[in-house]
Amino acid sequence: MSLQGPGPSLQRGQKRTPEPRRTQREMMPYVPEIEEEDGSFGETATRHSLTEDELSQAAREVGRLSRDLERLREQIRTERADHEHLLAVVSHELRTPITVVGGFLRLLLAEGAGPLGEEQRCFLMRAQRACEKLGAFTKRLLEGARVPLCAGALDLRPATLGPVFTEVAAAYREALTARELSLVDDIDPSHVARFDSDTIERVLSNLIDNAIRFADQRIVVTTRRLCDNGRAFVEVSVVDDGPGVREADCRHIFAPYVRGEDAGSEGLGLGLALCQRLVEAHEGQIGLAASPGGGSRFSFTLPSEG
């Protein structure tokens, strides 16, 4: 009688021959191999495992760098707020004594306290000019600390740039005459933008003041319409025929407290930084380019209305 079971049949009294023992490698599931560039073979599972480890390590490193970057940003925001607060306090505290000194100087020059000799008048006029320079310095400090950082702080209304130009041109009439410069109005009255009038007057004033210091004969203020990523803007440009800006200065021209080599002794290097912050508060941009006829072309954009 034979017994049936898996494998070959056995007769009574016979013992099953044990099968060869399989190695651990033979018991593992089949893994296809691929040929490497050098002709050797490697298992795809091993390569996949290494890649996953590398990606995991890279993800952890990116996370760490992101946290470090956020800490640095917060530190910069805090330091900037402290710096602006200090500027505001210092400039505010200086304004009162400057106003008092300026008032007494005007009184003395008007001979309200008695007649003046020629030498006395000369001394007082020098003191008055120094007082005016200090007042202007303090004003720029205060302006730099009071810049609005968002559109919510602005009174945005649709308007043309013509009235703003008229105000600025009147304020700089004497300075233009002293340097024998012409200020040309090439503003298109059909170009309507949405902006805060007082704020953009400060921007245009700073740009024209900057142009007056470097122009040879004339300064032109012009506007044009343009489109960027589906949004319409009005571009305002202040173009002068001066020597232009050095290439080395162009990269940092809008950074606070940065002044070009040709800037002279006046100013804090805050004017163009102030312009940039004010324009960005309008969701616009400001930039510098060489003028085709020589000189500099400072341009900024404002959201178009209609």
PDB file of C-alpha atoms in Angstrom:
ATOM      1  CA  MET A   1       0.000   0.000   0.000  1.00  0.00           C
ATOM      2  CA  SER A   2       1.365   3.368  -0.917  1.00  0.00           C
ATOM      3  CA  LEU A   3       0.733   6.694   0.753  1.00  0.00           C
ATOM      4  CA  GLN A   4      -0.021   9.693  -1.505  1.00  0.00           C
ATOM      5  CA  GLY A   5       0.957  13.156  -0.577  1.00  0.00           C
ATOM      6  CA  PRO A   6       2.789  16.113  -1.938  1.00  0.00           C
ATOM      7  CA  GLY A   7       5.868  15.193  -3.914  1.00  0.00           C
ATOM      8  CA  PRO A   8       6.801  11.739  -5.119  1.00  0.00           C
ATOM      9  CA  SER A   9       4.873   8.726  -3.702  1.00  0.00           C
ATOM     10  CA  LEU A  10       6.439   6.707  -0.851  1.00  0.00           C
ATOM     11  CA  GLN A  11       6.267   2.978  -0.135  1.00  0.00           C
ATOM     12  CA  ARG A  12       5.586   1.771   3.402  1.00  0.00           C
ATOM     13  CA  GLY A  13       8.778   1.967   5.448  1.00  0.00           C
ATOM     14  CA  GLN A  14      10.443   4.529   3.191  1.00  0.00           C
ATOM     15  CA  LYS A  15      11.582   7.938   4.591  1.00  0.00           C
ATOM     16  CA  ARG A  16      11.186  11.257   2.739  1.00  0.00           C
ATOM     17  CA  THR A  17      14.426  12.729   1.607  1.00  0.00           C
ATOM     18  CA  PRO A  18      14.695  16.266   3.092  1.00  0.00           C
ATOM     19  CA  GLU A  19      14.755  19.092   0.526  1.00  0.00           C
ATOM     20  CA  PRO A  20      17.855  21.328   0.402  1.00  0.00           C
ATOM     21  CA  ARG A  21      17.605  24.235   2.795  1.00  0.00           C
ATOM     22  CA  ARG A  22      16.991  27.634   1.030  1.00  0.00           C
ATOM     23  CA  THR A  23      19.230  30.567   1.901  1.00  0.00           C
ATOM     24  CA  GLN A  24      17.857  33.850   3.204  1.00  0.00           C
ATOM     25  CA  ARG A  25      18.693  35.506  -0.119  1.00  0.00           C
ATOM     26  CA  GLU A  26      16.758  32.819  -2.017  1.00  0.00           C
ATOM     27  CA  MET A  27      13.749  33.360   0.292  1.00  0.00           C
ATOM     28  CA  MET A  28      13.674  37.148  -0.421  1.00  0.00           C
ATOM     29  CA  PRO A  29      11.231  38.387  -3.086  1.00  0.00           C
ATOM     30  CA  TYR A  30      12.682  38.861  -6.530  1.00  0.00           C
ATOM     31  CA  VAL A  31      14.193  42.279  -7.081  1.00  0.00           C
ATOM     32  CA  PRO A  32      15.080  43.213 -10.667  1.00  0.00           C
ATOM     33  CA  GLU A  33      18.573  44.451 -11.251  1.00  0.00           C
ATOM     34  CA  ILE A  34      19.649  47.253 -13.574  1.00  0.00           C
ATOM     35  CA  GLU A  35      22.929  47.753 -15.253  1.00  0.00           C
ATOM     36  CA  GLU A  36      24.963  50.719 -14.046  1.00  0.00           C
ATOM     37  CA  GLU A  37      27.037  52.936 -16.327  1.00  0.00           C
ATOM     38  CA  ASP A  38      30.203  51.081 -15.333  1.00  0.00           C
ATOM     39  CA  GLY A  39      28.688  47.714 -16.300  1.00  0.00           C
ATOM     40  CA  SER A  40      27.982  46.588 -12.709  1.00  0.00           C
ATOM     41  CA  PHE A  41      24.533  45.678 -11.416  1.00  0.00           C
ATOM     42  CA  GLY A  42      22.701  47.050  -8.415  1.00  0.00           C
ATOM     43  CA  GLU A  43      19.296  46.440  -6.903  1.00  0.00           C
ATOM     44  CA  THR A  44      16.603  49.041  -7.523  1.00  0.00           C
ATOM     45  CA  ALA A  45      15.270  48.627  -3.996  1.00  0.00           C
ATOM     46  CA  THR A  46      18.608  49.682  -2.540  1.00  0.00           C
ATOM     47  CA  ARG A  47      18.806  52.674  -4.853  1.00  0.00           C
ATOM     48  CA  HIS A  48      15.262  53.706  -3.988  1.00  0.00           C
ATOM     49  CA  SER A  49      16.035  53.402  -0.280  1.00  0.00           C
ATOM     50  CA  LEU A  50      19.073  55.675  -0.595  1.00  0.00           C
ATOM     51  CA  THR A  51      17.105  58.252  -2.561  1.00  0.00           C
ATOM     52  CA  GLU A  52      14.333  58.359   0.041  1.00  0.00           C
ATOM     53  CA  ASP A  53      16.892  58.847   2.814  1.00  0.00           C
ATOM     54  CA  GLU A  54      18.511  61.690   0.932  1.00  0.00           C
ATOM     55  CA  LEU A  55      15.159  63.375   0.257  1.00  0.00           C
ATOM     56  CA  SER A  56      14.168  63.049   3.900  1.00  0.00           C
ATOM     57  CA  GLN A  57      17.440  64.595   5.039  1.00  0.00           C
ATOM     58  CA  ALA A  58      17.067  67.415   2.502  1.00  0.00           C
ATOM     59  CA  ALA A  59      13.505  68.095   3.695  1.00  0.00           C
ATOM     60  CA  ARG A  60      14.698  68.354   7.296  1.00  0.00           C
ATOM     61  CA  GLU A  61      17.469  70.758   6.220  1.00  0.00           C
ATOM     62  CA  VAL A  62      15.003  72.926   4.264  1.00  0.00           C
ATOM     63  CA  GLY A  63      12.727  73.051   7.298  1.00  0.00           C
ATOM     64  CA  ARG A  64      15.594  74.139   9.529  1.00  0.00           C
ATOM     65  CA  LEU A  65      16.678  76.851   7.090  1.00  0.00           C
ATOM     66  CA  SER A  66      13.086  78.071   6.783  1.00  0.00           C
ATOM     67  CA  ARG A  67      12.805  78.434  10.568  1.00  0.00           C
ATOM     68  CA  ASP A  68      16.145  80.274  10.711  1.00  0.00           C
ATOM     69  CA  LEU A  69      15.008  82.620   7.939  1.00  0.00           C
ATOM     70  CA  GLU A  70      11.760  83.417   9.725  1.00  0.00           C
ATOM     71  CA  ARG A  71      13.659  84.212  12.930  1.00  0.00           C
ATOM     72  CA  LEU A  72      15.933  86.569  10.981  1.00  0.00           C
ATOM     73  CA  ARG A  73      12.932  88.268   9.379  1.00  0.00           C
ATOM     74  CA  GLU A  74      11.329  88.820  12.769  1.00  0.00           C
ATOM     75  CA  GLN A  75      14.589  90.208  14.134  1.00  0.00           C
ATOM     76  CA  ILE A  76      14.870  92.624  11.198  1.00  0.00           C
ATOM     77  CA  ARG A  77      11.248  93.756  11.650  1.00  0.00           C
ATOM     78  CA  THR A  78      11.844  94.420  15.348  1.00  0.00           C
ATOM     79  CA  GLU A  79      15.103  96.286  14.785  1.00  0.00           C
ATOM     80  CA  ARG A  80      13.543  98.342  11.993  1.00  0.00           C
ATOM     81  CA  ALA A  81      10.589  99.320  14.176  1.00  0.00           C
ATOM     82  CA  ASP A  82      12.959 100.359  17.000  1.00  0.00           C
ATOM     83  CA  HIS A  83      15.078 102.360  14.560  1.00  0.00           C
ATOM     84  CA  GLU A  84      12.083 104.208  13.107  1.00  0.00           C
ATOM     85  CA  HIS A  85      10.710 104.940  16.576  1.00  0.00           C
ATOM     86  CA  LEU A  86      14.067 106.420  17.616  1.00  0.00           C
ATOM     87  CA  LEU A  87      14.176 108.601  14.490  1.00  0.00           C
ATOM     88  CA  ALA A  88      10.653 109.865  15.147  1.00  0.00           C
ATOM     89  CA  VAL A  89      11.418 110.748  18.787  1.00  0.00           C
ATOM     90  CA  VAL A  90      14.728 112.478  18.023  1.00  0.00           C
ATOM     91  CA  SER A  91      13.380 114.493  15.084  1.00  0.00           C
ATOM     92  CA  HIS A  92      10.262 115.501  17.020  1.00  0.00           C
ATOM     93  CA  GLU A  93      12.275 116.690  20.011  1.00  0.00           C
ATOM     94  CA  LEU A  94      14.575 118.730  17.765  1.00  0.00           C
ATOM     95  CA  ARG A  95      11.797 120.576  15.960  1.00  0.00           C
ATOM     96  CA  THR A  96      10.719 122.765  18.903  1.00  0.00           C
ATOM     97  CA  PRO A  97      14.108 124.328  19.716  1.00  0.00           C
ATOM     98  CA  ILE A  98      14.843 124.787  16.002  1.00  0.00           C
ATOM     99  CA  THR A  99      11.543 126.632  15.570  1.00  0.00           C
ATOM    100  CA  VAL A 100      12.274 128.868  18.576  1.00  0.00           C
ATOM    101  CA  VAL A 101      15.807 129.714  17.413  1.00  0.00           C
ATOM    102  CA  GLY A 102      14.569 130.395  13.875  1.00  0.00           C
ATOM    103  CA  GLY A 103      11.868 132.724  15.193  1.00  0.00           C
ATOM    104  CA  PHE A 104      14.322 134.817  17.211  1.00  0.00           C
ATOM    105  CA  LEU A 105      16.712 135.013  14.266  1.00  0.00           C
ATOM    106  CA  ARG A 106      13.952 136.328  12.014  1.00  0.00           C
ATOM    107  CA  LEU A 107      13.029 138.875  14.699  1.00  0.00           C
ATOM    108  CA  LEU A 108      16.612 140.101  15.006  1.00  0.00           C
ATOM    109  CA  LEU A 109      17.078 140.306  11.240  1.00  0.00           C
ATOM    110  CA  ALA A 110      13.897 142.374  10.990  1.00  0.00           C
ATOM    111  CA  GLU A 111      15.524 144.715  13.555  1.00  0.00           C
ATOM    112  CA  GLY A 112      12.687 144.099  15.974  1.00  0.00           C
ATOM    113  CA  ALA A 113      15.167 144.348  18.846  1.00  0.00           C
ATOM    114  CA  GLY A 114      17.003 147.371  17.480  1.00  0.00           C
ATOM    115  CA  PRO A 115      19.127 148.367  14.481  1.00  0.00           C
ATOM    116  CA  LEU A 116      21.861 146.048  13.199  1.00  0.00           C
ATOM    117  CA  GLY A 117      25.325 146.761  11.936  1.00  0.00           C
ATOM    118  CA  GLU A 118      26.521 145.176   8.680  1.00  0.00           C
ATOM    119  CA  GLU A 119      28.698 142.639  10.467  1.00  0.00           C
ATOM    120  CA  GLN A 120      25.923 141.713  12.910  1.00  0.00           C
ATOM    121  CA  ARG A 121      23.501 141.158  10.028  1.00  0.00           C
ATOM    122  CA  CYS A 122      26.027 138.948   8.261  1.00  0.00           C
ATOM    123  CA  PHE A 123      26.462 136.780  11.381  1.00  0.00           C
ATOM    124  CA  LEU A 124      22.709 136.457  11.895  1.00  0.00           C
ATOM    125  CA  MET A 125      22.114 135.502   8.260  1.00  0.00           C
ATOM    126  CA  ARG A 126      24.708 132.730   8.536  1.00  0.00           C
ATOM    127  CA  ALA A 127      23.044 131.502  11.715  1.00  0.00           C
ATOM    128  CA  GLN A 128      19.651 131.564   9.973  1.00  0.00           C
ATOM    129  CA  ARG A 129      20.933 129.495   7.022  1.00  0.00           C
ATOM    130  CA  ALA A 130      22.424 126.945   9.412  1.00  0.00           C
ATOM    131  CA  CYS A 131      19.149 126.790  11.321  1.00  0.00           C
ATOM    132  CA  GLU A 132      17.202 126.219   8.089  1.00  0.00           C
ATOM    133  CA  LYS A 133      19.543 123.385   7.088  1.00  0.00           C
ATOM    134  CA  LEU A 134      19.102 121.745  10.484  1.00  0.00           C
ATOM    135  CA  GLY A 135      15.336 122.127  10.160  1.00  0.00           C
ATOM    136  CA  ALA A 136      15.366 120.467   6.743  1.00  0.00           C
ATOM    137  CA  PHE A 137      17.572 117.668   8.104  1.00  0.00           C
ATOM    138  CA  THR A 138      15.117 117.066  10.961  1.00  0.00           C
ATOM    139  CA  LYS A 139      12.176 117.103   8.568  1.00  0.00           C
ATOM    140  CA  ARG A 140      13.758 114.397   6.406  1.00  0.00           C
ATOM    141  CA  LEU A 141      14.392 112.265   9.485  1.00  0.00           C
ATOM    142  CA  LEU A 142      10.763 112.578  10.535  1.00  0.00           C
ATOM    143  CA  GLU A 143       9.494 111.833   7.028  1.00  0.00           C
ATOM    144  CA  GLY A 144      11.593 108.677   6.870  1.00  0.00           C
ATOM    145  CA  ALA A 145      10.045 107.423  10.119  1.00  0.00           C
ATOM    146  CA  ARG A 146       6.448 108.214   9.122  1.00  0.00           C
ATOM    147  CA  VAL A 147       6.227 106.417   5.799  1.00  0.00           C
ATOM    148  CA  PRO A 148       2.935 104.490   5.437  1.00  0.00           C
ATOM    149  CA  LEU A 149       3.577 100.834   4.723  1.00  0.00           C
ATOM    150  CA  CYS A 150       0.223  99.794   3.281  1.00  0.00           C
ATOM    151  CA  ALA A 151      -2.517 101.122   1.018  1.00  0.00           C
ATOM    152  CA  GLY A 152      -4.923 101.237   3.973  1.00  0.00           C
ATOM    153  CA  ALA A 153      -3.043 104.240   5.374  1.00  0.00           C
ATOM    154  CA  LEU A 154      -3.517 106.227   2.148  1.00  0.00           C
ATOM    155  CA  ASP A 155      -6.378 108.327   0.780  1.00  0.00           C
ATOM    156  CA  LEU A 156      -6.570 106.731  -2.668  1.00  0.00           C
ATOM    157  CA  ARG A 157      -8.586 108.622  -5.282  1.00  0.00           C
ATOM    158  CA  PRO A 158      -8.664 108.675  -9.095  1.00  0.00           C
ATOM    159  CA  ALA A 159      -6.867 111.735 -10.482  1.00  0.00           C
ATOM    160  CA  THR A 160      -4.417 112.953 -13.108  1.00  0.00           C
ATOM    161  CA  LEU A 161      -0.839 113.882 -12.276  1.00  0.00           C
ATOM    162  CA  GLY A 162      -1.132 117.437 -13.620  1.00  0.00           C
ATOM    163  CA  PRO A 163      -2.163 119.191 -10.373  1.00  0.00           C
ATOM    164  CA  VAL A 164       0.549 117.376  -8.418  1.00  0.00           C
ATOM    165  CA  PHE A 165       3.162 118.479 -10.945  1.00  0.00           C
ATOM    166  CA  THR A 166       1.936 122.092 -10.724  1.00  0.00           C
ATOM    167  CA  GLU A 167       2.376 122.147  -6.944  1.00  0.00           C
ATOM    168  CA  VAL A 168       5.863 120.649  -7.089  1.00  0.00           C
ATOM    169  CA  ALA A 169       6.970 122.935  -9.936  1.00  0.00           C
ATOM    170  CA  ALA A 170       5.879 126.012  -7.957  1.00  0.00           C
ATOM    171  CA  ALA A 171       7.829 124.850  -4.894  1.00  0.00           C
ATOM    172  CA  TYR A 172      11.033 124.436  -6.927  1.00  0.00           C
ATOM    173  CA  ARG A 173      10.728 127.537  -9.122  1.00  0.00           C
ATOM    174  CA  GLU A 174      13.522 129.418  -7.340  1.00  0.00           C
ATOM    175  CA  ALA A 175      15.864 126.414  -7.279  1.00  0.00           C
ATOM    176  CA  LEU A 176      15.317 125.855 -11.018  1.00  0.00           C
ATOM    177  CA  THR A 177      15.955 129.522 -11.772  1.00  0.00           C
ATOM    178  CA  ALA A 178      19.135 129.567  -9.694  1.00  0.00           C
ATOM    179  CA  ARG A 179      20.546 126.679 -11.729  1.00  0.00           C
ATOM    180  CA  GLU A 180      19.112 127.964 -15.032  1.00  0.00           C
ATOM    181  CA  LEU A 181      17.152 124.755 -15.566  1.00  0.00           C
ATOM    182  CA  SER A 182      13.857 124.238 -17.369  1.00  0.00           C
ATOM    183  CA  LEU A 183      11.200 121.874 -15.992  1.00  0.00           C
ATOM    184  CA  VAL A 184       9.076 120.479 -18.831  1.00  0.00           C
ATOM    185  CA  ASP A 185       5.500 119.243 -18.294  1.00  0.00           C
ATOM    186  CA  ASP A 186       4.864 116.312 -20.653  1.00  0.00           C
ATOM    187  CA  ILE A 187       2.051 114.764 -18.594  1.00  0.00           C
ATOM    188  CA  ASP A 188      -0.878 113.379 -20.582  1.00  0.00           C
ATOM    189  CA  PRO A 189      -4.127 114.670 -18.984  1.00  0.00           C
ATOM    190  CA  SER A 190      -5.970 111.536 -20.139  1.00  0.00           C
ATOM    191  CA  HIS A 191      -3.823 109.306 -17.929  1.00  0.00           C
ATOM    192  CA  VAL A 192      -5.852 108.804 -14.745  1.00  0.00           C
ATOM    193  CA  ALA A 193      -4.365 106.853 -11.844  1.00  0.00           C
ATOM    194  CA  ARG A 194      -5.505 105.951  -8.344  1.00  0.00           C
ATOM    195  CA  PHE A 195      -3.230 107.479  -5.702  1.00  0.00           C
ATOM    196  CA  ASP A 196      -2.874 109.556  -2.553  1.00  0.00           C
ATOM    197  CA  SER A 197      -2.158 113.093  -3.758  1.00  0.00           C
ATOM    198  CA  ASP A 198      -0.025 114.257  -0.804  1.00  0.00           C
ATOM    199  CA  THR A 199       2.064 111.105  -0.834  1.00  0.00           C
ATOM    200  CA  ILE A 200       2.769 111.158  -4.571  1.00  0.00           C
ATOM    201  CA  GLU A 201       3.617 114.858  -4.279  1.00  0.00           C
ATOM    202  CA  ARG A 202       6.379 113.823  -1.851  1.00  0.00           C
ATOM    203  CA  VAL A 203       7.614 111.199  -4.335  1.00  0.00           C
ATOM    204  CA  LEU A 204       7.647 113.624  -7.256  1.00  0.00           C
ATOM    205  CA  SER A 205       9.299 116.300  -5.091  1.00  0.00           C
ATOM    206  CA  ASN A 206      12.106 113.961  -4.106  1.00  0.00           C
ATOM    207  CA  LEU A 207      12.727 112.874  -7.699  1.00  0.00           C
ATOM    208  CA  ILE A 208      12.720 116.429  -9.048  1.00  0.00           C
ATOM    209  CA  ASP A 209      14.944 117.627  -6.185  1.00  0.00           C
ATOM    210  CA  ASN A 210      17.371 114.852  -7.075  1.00  0.00           C
ATOM    211  CA  ALA A 211      17.256 115.784 -10.779  1.00  0.00           C
ATOM    212  CA  ILE A 212      17.900 119.480 -10.058  1.00  0.00           C
ATOM    213  CA  ARG A 213      21.227 118.617  -8.443  1.00  0.00           C
ATOM    214  CA  PHE A 214      22.497 116.746 -11.513  1.00  0.00           C
ATOM    215  CA  ALA A 215      20.721 118.100 -14.611  1.00  0.00           C
ATOM    216  CA  ASP A 216      22.637 120.215 -17.112  1.00  0.00           C
ATOM    217  CA  GLN A 217      19.815 122.096 -18.813  1.00  0.00           C
ATOM    218  CA  ARG A 218      16.408 120.492 -18.444  1.00  0.00           C
ATOM    219  CA  ILE A 219      14.192 118.048 -16.580  1.00  0.00           C
ATOM    220  CA  VAL A 220      11.166 116.415 -18.202  1.00  0.00           C
ATOM    221  CA  VAL A 221       8.235 114.823 -16.346  1.00  0.00           C
ATOM    222  CA  THR A 222       6.220 112.491 -18.546  1.00  0.00           C
ATOM    223  CA  THR A 223       3.517 109.799 -18.233  1.00  0.00           C
ATOM    224  CA  ARG A 224       2.451 106.776 -20.236  1.00  0.00           C
ATOM    225  CA  ARG A 225       0.111 103.807 -19.877  1.00  0.00           C
ATOM    226  CA  LEU A 226       1.432 100.267 -19.578  1.00  0.00           C
ATOM    227  CA  CYS A 227       0.180  96.794 -18.679  1.00  0.00           C
ATOM    228  CA  ASP A 228       1.851  94.287 -16.365  1.00  0.00           C
ATOM    229  CA  ASN A 229       0.430  90.789 -15.761  1.00  0.00           C
ATOM    230  CA  GLY A 230      -2.999  91.872 -16.906  1.00  0.00           C
ATOM    231  CA  ARG A 231      -3.082  95.001 -14.711  1.00  0.00           C
ATOM    232  CA  ALA A 232      -3.071  98.544 -16.110  1.00  0.00           C
ATOM    233  CA  PHE A 233      -0.706 101.143 -14.683  1.00  0.00           C
ATOM    234  CA  VAL A 234       0.295 104.742 -15.308  1.00  0.00           C
ATOM    235  CA  GLU A 235       4.052 105.185 -15.402  1.00  0.00           C
ATOM    236  CA  VAL A 236       5.447 108.547 -14.262  1.00  0.00           C
ATOM    237  CA  SER A 237       9.021 109.380 -15.302  1.00  0.00           C
ATOM    238  CA  VAL A 238      11.421 112.136 -14.254  1.00  0.00           C
ATOM    239  CA  VAL A 239      14.171 112.443 -16.865  1.00  0.00           C
ATOM    240  CA  ASP A 240      17.254 114.649 -16.597  1.00  0.00           C
ATOM    241  CA  ASP A 241      20.142 115.333 -18.982  1.00  0.00           C
ATOM    242  CA  GLY A 242      22.895 115.089 -16.376  1.00  0.00           C
ATOM    243  CA  PRO A 243      25.847 112.677 -16.217  1.00  0.00           C
ATOM    244  CA  GLY A 244      23.713 109.725 -15.114  1.00  0.00           C
ATOM    245  CA  VAL A 245      24.205 107.355 -12.187  1.00  0.00           C
ATOM    246  CA  ARG A 246      27.342 105.250 -11.800  1.00  0.00           C
ATOM    247  CA  GLU A 247      26.757 101.556 -12.483  1.00  0.00           C
ATOM    248  CA  ALA A 248      28.199 100.675  -9.065  1.00  0.00           C
ATOM    249  CA  ASP A 249      25.599 102.928  -7.377  1.00  0.00           C
ATOM    250  CA  CYS A 250      22.604 101.634  -9.370  1.00  0.00           C
ATOM    251  CA  ARG A 251      22.406  98.339  -7.481  1.00  0.00           C
ATOM    252  CA  HIS A 252      21.818 100.028  -4.110  1.00  0.00           C
ATOM    253  CA  ILE A 253      20.339 103.363  -5.169  1.00  0.00           C
ATOM    254  CA  PHE A 254      17.025 102.770  -3.354  1.00  0.00           C
ATOM    255  CA  ALA A 255      18.539 101.397  -0.129  1.00  0.00           C
ATOM    256  CA  PRO A 256      18.194 103.586   3.015  1.00  0.00           C
ATOM    257  CA  TYR A 257      21.213 105.708   3.994  1.00  0.00           C
ATOM    258  CA  VAL A 258      23.020 104.883   0.753  1.00  0.00           C
ATOM    259  CA  ARG A 259      24.402 107.861  -1.147  1.00  0.00           C
ATOM    260  CA  GLY A 260      26.206 107.830  -4.484  1.00  0.00           C
ATOM    261  CA  GLU A 261      29.753 109.092  -4.868  1.00  0.00           C
ATOM    262  CA  ASP A 262      28.472 112.191  -6.715  1.00  0.00           C
ATOM    263  CA  ALA A 263      25.758 113.014  -4.170  1.00  0.00           C
ATOM    264  CA  GLY A 264      27.738 115.802  -2.490  1.00  0.00           C
ATOM    265  CA  SER A 265      27.636 116.633   1.197  1.00  0.00           C
ATOM    266  CA  GLU A 266      23.878 117.225   1.539  1.00  0.00           C
ATOM    267  CA  GLY A 267      21.236 114.625   2.280  1.00  0.00           C
ATOM    268  CA  LEU A 268      20.969 111.461   4.323  1.00  0.00           C
ATOM    269  CA  GLY A 269      20.463 108.957   1.521  1.00  0.00           C
ATOM    270  CA  LEU A 270      16.798 108.586   2.535  1.00  0.00           C
ATOM    271  CA  GLY A 271      15.049 110.327  -0.364  1.00  0.00           C
ATOM    272  CA  LEU A 272      14.952 107.476  -2.883  1.00  0.00           C
ATOM    273  CA  ALA A 273      14.338 104.865  -0.162  1.00  0.00           C
ATOM    274  CA  LEU A 274      11.372 106.960   0.949  1.00  0.00           C
ATOM    275  CA  CYS A 275      10.102 107.112  -2.650  1.00  0.00           C
ATOM    276  CA  GLN A 276      10.307 103.336  -2.990  1.00  0.00           C
ATOM    277  CA  ARG A 277       8.308 102.674   0.161  1.00  0.00           C
ATOM    278  CA  LEU A 278       5.639 105.214  -0.772  1.00  0.00           C
ATOM    279  CA  VAL A 279       5.252 103.832  -4.297  1.00  0.00           C
ATOM    280  CA  GLU A 280       5.097 100.239  -3.057  1.00  0.00           C
ATOM    281  CA  ALA A 281       2.351 101.295  -0.631  1.00  0.00           C
ATOM    282  CA  HIS A 282       0.361 102.126  -3.806  1.00  0.00           C
ATOM    283  CA  GLU A 283       1.112  98.615  -5.161  1.00  0.00           C
ATOM    284  CA  GLY A 284       3.435 100.184  -7.713  1.00  0.00           C
ATOM    285  CA  GLN A 285       7.125  99.890  -8.518  1.00  0.00           C
ATOM    286  CA  ILE A 286       9.974 102.358  -8.930  1.00  0.00           C
ATOM    287  CA  GLY A 287      13.139 101.967 -10.948  1.00  0.00           C
ATOM    288  CA  LEU A 288      16.089 103.665 -12.581  1.00  0.00           C
ATOM    289  CA  ALA A 289      17.227 103.490 -16.194  1.00  0.00           C
ATOM    290  CA  ALA A 290      19.655 105.409 -18.370  1.00  0.00           C
ATOM    291  CA  SER A 291      17.998 108.103 -20.446  1.00  0.00           C
ATOM    292  CA  PRO A 292      18.389 107.556 -24.232  1.00  0.00           C
ATOM    293  CA  GLY A 293      19.789 111.076 -24.618  1.00  0.00           C
ATOM    294  CA  GLY A 294      22.095 110.754 -21.614  1.00  0.00           C
ATOM    295  CA  GLY A 295      21.303 111.303 -17.962  1.00  0.00           C
ATOM    296  CA  SER A 296      18.946 109.380 -15.679  1.00  0.00           C
ATOM    297  CA  ARG A 297      15.342 108.284 -15.934  1.00  0.00           C
ATOM    298  CA  PHE A 298      13.567 107.563 -12.625  1.00  0.00           C
ATOM    299  CA  SER A 299      10.153 105.992 -13.201  1.00  0.00           C
ATOM    300  CA  PHE A 300       7.393 104.769 -10.903  1.00  0.00           C
ATOM    301  CA  THR A 301       4.019 103.169 -11.563  1.00  0.00           C
ATOM    302  CA  LEU A 302       0.561 103.774 -10.114  1.00  0.00           C
ATOM    303  CA  PRO A 303      -2.579 101.660 -10.638  1.00  0.00           C
ATOM    304  CA  SER A 304      -4.525 103.003 -13.605  1.00  0.00           C
ATOM    305  CA  GLU A 305      -8.125 104.095 -13.132  1.00  0.00           C
ATOM    306  CA  GLY A 306     -10.449 103.190 -15.976  1.00  0.00           C
TER     307      GLY A 306
END
